[in-house]
Coordinates of C-alpha atoms in Angstrom, one line a residue:
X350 CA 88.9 -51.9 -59.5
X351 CA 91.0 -49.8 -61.6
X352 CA 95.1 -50.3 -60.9
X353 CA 98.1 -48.3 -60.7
X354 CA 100.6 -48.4 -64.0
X355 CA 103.6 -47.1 -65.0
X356 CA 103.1 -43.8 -67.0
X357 CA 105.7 -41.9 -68.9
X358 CA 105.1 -38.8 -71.5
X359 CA 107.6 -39.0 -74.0
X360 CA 108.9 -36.6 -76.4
X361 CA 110.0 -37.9 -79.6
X362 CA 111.9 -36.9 -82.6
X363 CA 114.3 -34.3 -80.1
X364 CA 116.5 -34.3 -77.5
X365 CA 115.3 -31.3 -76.4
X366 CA 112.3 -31.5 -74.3
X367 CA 109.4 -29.6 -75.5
X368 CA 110.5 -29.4 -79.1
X369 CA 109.1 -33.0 -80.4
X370 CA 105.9 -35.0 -80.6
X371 CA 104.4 -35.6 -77.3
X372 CA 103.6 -39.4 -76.6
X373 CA 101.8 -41.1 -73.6
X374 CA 102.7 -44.1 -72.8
X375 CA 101.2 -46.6 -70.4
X376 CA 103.2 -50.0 -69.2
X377 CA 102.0 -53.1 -67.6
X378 CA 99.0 -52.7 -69.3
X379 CA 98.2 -56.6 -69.7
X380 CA 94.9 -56.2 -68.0
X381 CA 93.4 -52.5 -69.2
X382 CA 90.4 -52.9 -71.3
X383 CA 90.0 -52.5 -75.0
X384 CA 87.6 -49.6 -74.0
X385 CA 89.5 -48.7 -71.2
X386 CA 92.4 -47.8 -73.6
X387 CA 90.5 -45.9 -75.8
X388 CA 88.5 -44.0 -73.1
X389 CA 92.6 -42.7 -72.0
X390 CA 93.8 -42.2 -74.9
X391 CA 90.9 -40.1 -75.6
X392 CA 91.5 -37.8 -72.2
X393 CA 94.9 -37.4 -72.8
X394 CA 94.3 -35.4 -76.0
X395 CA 97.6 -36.3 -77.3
X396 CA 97.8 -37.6 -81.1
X397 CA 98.8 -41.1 -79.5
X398 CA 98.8 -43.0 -76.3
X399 CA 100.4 -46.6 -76.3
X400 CA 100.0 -49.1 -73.7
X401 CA 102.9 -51.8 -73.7
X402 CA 101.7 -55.5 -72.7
X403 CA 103.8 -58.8 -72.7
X404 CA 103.9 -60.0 -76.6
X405 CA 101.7 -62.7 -77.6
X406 CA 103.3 -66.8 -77.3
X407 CA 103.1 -66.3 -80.6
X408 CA 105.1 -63.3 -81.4
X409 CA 107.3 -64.1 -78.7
X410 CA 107.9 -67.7 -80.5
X411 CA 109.3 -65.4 -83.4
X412 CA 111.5 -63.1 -81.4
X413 CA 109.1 -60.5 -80.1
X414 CA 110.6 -58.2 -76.6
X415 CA 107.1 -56.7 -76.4
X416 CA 103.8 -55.7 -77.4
X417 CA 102.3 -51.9 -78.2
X418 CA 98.7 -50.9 -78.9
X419 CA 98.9 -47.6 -80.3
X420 CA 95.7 -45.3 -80.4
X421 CA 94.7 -42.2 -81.6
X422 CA 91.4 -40.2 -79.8
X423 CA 89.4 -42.0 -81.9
X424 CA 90.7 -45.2 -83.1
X425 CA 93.2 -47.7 -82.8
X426 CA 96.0 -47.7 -84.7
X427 CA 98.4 -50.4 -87.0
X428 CA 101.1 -48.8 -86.7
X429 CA 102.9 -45.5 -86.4
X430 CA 106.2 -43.9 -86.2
X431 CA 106.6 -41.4 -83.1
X432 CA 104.8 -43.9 -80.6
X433 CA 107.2 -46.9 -81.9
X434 CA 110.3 -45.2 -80.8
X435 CA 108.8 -43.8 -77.9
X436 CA 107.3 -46.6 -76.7
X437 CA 110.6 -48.6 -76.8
X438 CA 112.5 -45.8 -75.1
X439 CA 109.9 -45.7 -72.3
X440 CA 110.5 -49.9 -72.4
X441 CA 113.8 -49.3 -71.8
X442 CA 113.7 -46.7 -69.5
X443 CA 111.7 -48.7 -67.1
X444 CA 114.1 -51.6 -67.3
X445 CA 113.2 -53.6 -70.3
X446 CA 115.9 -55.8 -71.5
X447 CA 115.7 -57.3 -75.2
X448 CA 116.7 -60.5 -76.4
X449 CA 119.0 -59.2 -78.6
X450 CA 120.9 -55.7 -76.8
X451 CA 121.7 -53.8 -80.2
X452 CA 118.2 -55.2 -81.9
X453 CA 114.6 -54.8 -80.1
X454 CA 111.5 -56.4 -81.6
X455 CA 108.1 -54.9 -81.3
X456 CA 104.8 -56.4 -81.7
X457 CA 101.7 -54.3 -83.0
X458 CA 99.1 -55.1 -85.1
X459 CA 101.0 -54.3 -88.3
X460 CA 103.5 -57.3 -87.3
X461 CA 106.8 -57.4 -85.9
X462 CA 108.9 -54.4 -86.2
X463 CA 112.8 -54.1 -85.9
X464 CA 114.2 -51.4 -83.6
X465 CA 118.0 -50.7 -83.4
X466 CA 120.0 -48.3 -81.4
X467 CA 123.1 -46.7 -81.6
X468 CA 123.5 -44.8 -78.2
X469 CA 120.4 -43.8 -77.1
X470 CA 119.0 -43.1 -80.7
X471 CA 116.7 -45.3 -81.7
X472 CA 115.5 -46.2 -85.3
X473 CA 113.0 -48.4 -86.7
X474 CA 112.8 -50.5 -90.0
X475 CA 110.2 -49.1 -92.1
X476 CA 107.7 -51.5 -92.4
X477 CA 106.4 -52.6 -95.9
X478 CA 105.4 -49.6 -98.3
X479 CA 102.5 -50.0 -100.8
X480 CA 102.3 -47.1 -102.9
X481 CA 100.3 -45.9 -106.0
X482 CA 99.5 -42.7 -108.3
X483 CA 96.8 -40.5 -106.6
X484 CA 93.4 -41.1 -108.6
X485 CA 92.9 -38.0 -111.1
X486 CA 89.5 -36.9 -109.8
X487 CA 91.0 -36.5 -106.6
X488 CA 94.0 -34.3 -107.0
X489 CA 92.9 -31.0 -108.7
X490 CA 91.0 -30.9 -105.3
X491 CA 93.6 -31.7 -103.1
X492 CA 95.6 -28.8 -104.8
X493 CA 93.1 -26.4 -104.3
X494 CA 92.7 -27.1 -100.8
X495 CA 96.3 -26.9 -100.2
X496 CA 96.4 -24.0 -101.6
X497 CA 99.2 -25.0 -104.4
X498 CA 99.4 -24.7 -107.9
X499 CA 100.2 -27.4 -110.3
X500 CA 103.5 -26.7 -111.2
X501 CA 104.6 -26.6 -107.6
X502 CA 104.5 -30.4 -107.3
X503 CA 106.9 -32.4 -108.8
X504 CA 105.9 -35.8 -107.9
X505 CA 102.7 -37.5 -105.6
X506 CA 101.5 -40.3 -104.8
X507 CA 99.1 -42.6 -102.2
X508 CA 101.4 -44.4 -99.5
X509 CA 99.9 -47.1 -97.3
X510 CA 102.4 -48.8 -94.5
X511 CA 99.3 -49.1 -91.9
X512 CA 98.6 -45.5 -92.3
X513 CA 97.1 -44.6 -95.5
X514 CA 98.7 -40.8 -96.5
X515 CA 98.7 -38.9 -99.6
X516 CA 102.4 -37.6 -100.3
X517 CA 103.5 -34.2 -102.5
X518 CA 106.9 -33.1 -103.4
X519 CA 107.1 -30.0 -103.8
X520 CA 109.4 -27.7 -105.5
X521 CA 111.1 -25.8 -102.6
X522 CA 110.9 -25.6 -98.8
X523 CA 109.4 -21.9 -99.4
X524 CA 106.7 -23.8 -101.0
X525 CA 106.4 -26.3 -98.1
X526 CA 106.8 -23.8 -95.1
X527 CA 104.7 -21.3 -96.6
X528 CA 101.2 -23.4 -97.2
X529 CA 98.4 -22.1 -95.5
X530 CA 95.8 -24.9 -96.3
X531 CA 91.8 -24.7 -96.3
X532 CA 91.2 -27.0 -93.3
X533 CA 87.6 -27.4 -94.0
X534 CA 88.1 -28.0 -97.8
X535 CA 91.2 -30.5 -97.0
X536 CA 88.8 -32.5 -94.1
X537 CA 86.2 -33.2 -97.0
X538 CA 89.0 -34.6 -99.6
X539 CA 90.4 -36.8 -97.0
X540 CA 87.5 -38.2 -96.2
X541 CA 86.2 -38.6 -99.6
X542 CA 89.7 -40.3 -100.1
X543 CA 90.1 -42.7 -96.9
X544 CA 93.3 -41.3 -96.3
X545 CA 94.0 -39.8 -92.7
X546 CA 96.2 -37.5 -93.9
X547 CA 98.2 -35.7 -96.6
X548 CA 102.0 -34.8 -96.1
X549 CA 104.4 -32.2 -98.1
X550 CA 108.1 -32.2 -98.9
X551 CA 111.0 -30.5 -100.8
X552 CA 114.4 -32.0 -101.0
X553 CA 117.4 -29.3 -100.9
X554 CA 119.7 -29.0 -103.2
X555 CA 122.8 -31.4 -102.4
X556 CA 125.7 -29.1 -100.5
X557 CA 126.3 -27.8 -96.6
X558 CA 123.8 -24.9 -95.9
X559 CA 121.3 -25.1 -98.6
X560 CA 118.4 -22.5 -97.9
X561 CA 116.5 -25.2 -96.8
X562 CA 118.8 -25.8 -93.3
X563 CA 119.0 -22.0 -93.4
X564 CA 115.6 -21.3 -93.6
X565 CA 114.5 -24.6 -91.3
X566 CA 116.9 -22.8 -88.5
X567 CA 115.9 -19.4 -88.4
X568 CA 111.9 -20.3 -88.4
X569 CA 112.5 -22.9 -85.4
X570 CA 114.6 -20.5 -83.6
X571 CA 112.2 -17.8 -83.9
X572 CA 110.0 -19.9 -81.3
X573 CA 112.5 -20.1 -78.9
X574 CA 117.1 -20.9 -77.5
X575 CA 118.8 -23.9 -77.6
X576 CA 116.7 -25.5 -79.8
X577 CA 118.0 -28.8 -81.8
X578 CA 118.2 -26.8 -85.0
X579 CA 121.0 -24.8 -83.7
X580 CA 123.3 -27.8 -83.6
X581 CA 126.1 -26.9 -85.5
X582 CA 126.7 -30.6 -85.8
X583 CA 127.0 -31.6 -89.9
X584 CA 124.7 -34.9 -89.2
X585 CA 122.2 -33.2 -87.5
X586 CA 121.2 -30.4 -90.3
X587 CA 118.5 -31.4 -92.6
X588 CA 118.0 -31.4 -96.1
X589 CA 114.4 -32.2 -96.4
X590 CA 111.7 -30.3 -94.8
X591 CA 108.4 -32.0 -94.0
X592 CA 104.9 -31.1 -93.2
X593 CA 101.7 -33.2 -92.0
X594 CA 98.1 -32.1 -91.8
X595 CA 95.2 -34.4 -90.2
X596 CA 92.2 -35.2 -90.4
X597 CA 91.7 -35.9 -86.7
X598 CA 93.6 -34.5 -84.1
X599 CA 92.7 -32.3 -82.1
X600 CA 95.4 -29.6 -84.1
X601 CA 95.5 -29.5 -88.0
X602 CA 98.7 -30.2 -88.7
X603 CA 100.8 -33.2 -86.7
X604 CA 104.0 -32.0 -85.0
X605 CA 106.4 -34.9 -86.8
X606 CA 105.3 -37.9 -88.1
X607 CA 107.4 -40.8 -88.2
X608 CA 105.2 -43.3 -90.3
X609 CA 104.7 -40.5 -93.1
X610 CA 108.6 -40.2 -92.8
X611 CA 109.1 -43.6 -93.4
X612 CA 106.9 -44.2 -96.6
X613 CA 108.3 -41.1 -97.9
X614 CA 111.9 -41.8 -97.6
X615 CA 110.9 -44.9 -99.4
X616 CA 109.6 -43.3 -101.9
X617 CA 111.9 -40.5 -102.7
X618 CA 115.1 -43.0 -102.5
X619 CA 113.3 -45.3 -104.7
X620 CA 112.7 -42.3 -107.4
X621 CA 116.0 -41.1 -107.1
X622 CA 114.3 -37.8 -105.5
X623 CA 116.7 -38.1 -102.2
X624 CA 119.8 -39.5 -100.8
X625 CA 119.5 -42.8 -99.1
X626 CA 121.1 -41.0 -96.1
X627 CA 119.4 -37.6 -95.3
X628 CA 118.0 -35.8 -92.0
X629 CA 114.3 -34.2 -92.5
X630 CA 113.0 -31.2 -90.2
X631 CA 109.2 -31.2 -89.2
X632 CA 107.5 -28.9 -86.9
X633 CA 109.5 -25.6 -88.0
X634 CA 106.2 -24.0 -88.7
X635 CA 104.6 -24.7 -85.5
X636 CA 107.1 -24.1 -82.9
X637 CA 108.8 -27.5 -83.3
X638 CA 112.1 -28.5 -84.3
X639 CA 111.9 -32.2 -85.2
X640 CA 114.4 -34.1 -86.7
X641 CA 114.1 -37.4 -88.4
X642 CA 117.0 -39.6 -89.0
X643 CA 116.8 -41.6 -92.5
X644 CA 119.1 -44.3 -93.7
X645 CA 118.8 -47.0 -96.4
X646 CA 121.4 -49.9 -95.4
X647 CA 122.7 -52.1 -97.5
X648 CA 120.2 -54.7 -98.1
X649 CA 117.5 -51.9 -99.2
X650 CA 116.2 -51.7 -95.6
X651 CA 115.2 -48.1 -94.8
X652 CA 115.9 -47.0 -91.0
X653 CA 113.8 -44.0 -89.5
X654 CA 115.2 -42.8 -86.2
X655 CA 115.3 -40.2 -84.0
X656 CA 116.1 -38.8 -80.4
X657 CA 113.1 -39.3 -77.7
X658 CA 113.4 -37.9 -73.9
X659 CA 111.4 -38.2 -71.2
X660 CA 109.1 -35.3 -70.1
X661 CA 107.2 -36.4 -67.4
X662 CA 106.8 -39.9 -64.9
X663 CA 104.4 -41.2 -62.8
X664 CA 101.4 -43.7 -62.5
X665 CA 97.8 -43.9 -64.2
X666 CA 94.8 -45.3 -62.5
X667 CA 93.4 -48.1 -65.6

């Protein structure tokens, strides 16, 4: 006999409804069925759909406030970035209350993960990044179905944190907003690969409106007022622009991506390629104005955070 749960859509990476990453999320979801989570998440048509349960004895032994089982349409999912942080703001939202008021801990199937907030922006800790040189048979085609040339990337490589993405850096934002991939081509060197998706960057050059934020501004206006990229605040302009494109959603290229986010600012502040404080836009080319909060504390720790709001609240019959 199905039941009545707590159900919250979730925009994350704004604070501006509409402008982020949509994200369903289902609570009190200790009894749904493995199937009956995937058969959802499937109908809502949304890149993810979590379902929050009580953590394991286990996990809770070791500090854990909860439990999230993330899924795409198709699969289940270790771990990713926009779903995290709105998971634990829907968590909170509907009166969850961590052991620790400045620090929540999530359990998912990559392990625990540590969430802090400062207001009501919330960050995670980037989970572990494994990372390695993108085999040479591969990238010649990866290029070509990206449409770039050689000497537009300045660095690549495979990053694995549950995900498995291939990351570029490319020379310029122009050269990041104004890919037009070969879907079809990129599908078939994805899958050849293993990877789920493949993600582009450019860092801009250090100083206060950079073309980047210029650019990044005028394309996500263009779709739209009062959008977050015409804060005037310093912290909130970005200096890195981002782009994502999947192998299956239901739309080529993901909105913002917060697990791609992570192993790249990992990457980049380990190579010296950005700052270990920086804000990246992602979206601008399709309507969105995403922003993703990166900081690398002290002990090495990188922090990926970001604004979520609530869209929409009611119940879902599981």
């Amino acid at each position: 006999m199905p039941r009545l749960h707590p159900f919250l859509q979730v925009d994350v990476f704004t604070a501006q409804p509409y402008y982020g990453n949509a994200l369903a999320v289902v609570l009190d979801a200790a009894e749904v069925s493995d199937a009956d989570m995937q058969r959802f998440a499937m109908w809502t048509n949304l890149a993810e759909t979590t379902f929050i349960l009580p953590p394991t004895p286990e996990a809770a032994a070791e500090g854990a406030d909860y439990q999230v089982r993330i899924f795409t349409t198709a699969y289940e999912m270790p771990f990713a970035g926009h779903p995290t942080l709105g998971s634990c703001h829907a968590w909170l939202e509907r009166g969850g209350v961590p052991r620790d008021a400045d620090c929540i801990v999530q359990q998912c199937k990559v392990g625990l993960v540590r969430i802090r907030r400062a207001g009501t922006r919330l960050a995670f800790a980037a989970p572990a990044l494994q990372r390695q040189d993108i085999a040479s048979d591969l990238q010649p085609s990866l290029l070509v179905a990206l449409g770039l040339q050689p000497h537009q990337v300045l660095a690549s490589q495979r990053l694995v944190n549950g995900p498995s993405h291939f990351g570029l850096l490319l020379d310029s934002a122009d050269s990041v907003l104004e890919l037009a991939p070969d879907f079809s081509a990129l599908k078939a060197v994805l899958a050849q690969s293993g990877c789920s998706g493949v993600g582009v960057a450019a860092v801009a050059a250090a100083g206060p409106q950079t073309g980047l934020i210029r650019r990044s501004n005028r394309e996500a206006r263009a779709f739209g007022g009062n959008t977050m990229a015409e804060h005037s605040e310093a912290e909130d302009e970005p200096s890195v622009e981002v782009r994502m494109f999947v192998s299956d959603l239901a739309v080529a290229e993901d909105p913002i991506t917060g697990s791609f986010n992570a192993s790249l600012a990992q990457w980049l502040i380990a190579e010296g390629h950005a700052p270990t404080r920086y804000v990246a836009a992602q979206g601008t080319c399709i309507g969105r104005a995403g922003r993703v909060y990166i900081e690398q504390d002290a002990s090495g720790q990188v922090w990926v955070g970001g604004d979520s709001v609530t869209c929409i609240a009611g119940v879902a019959s599981l």
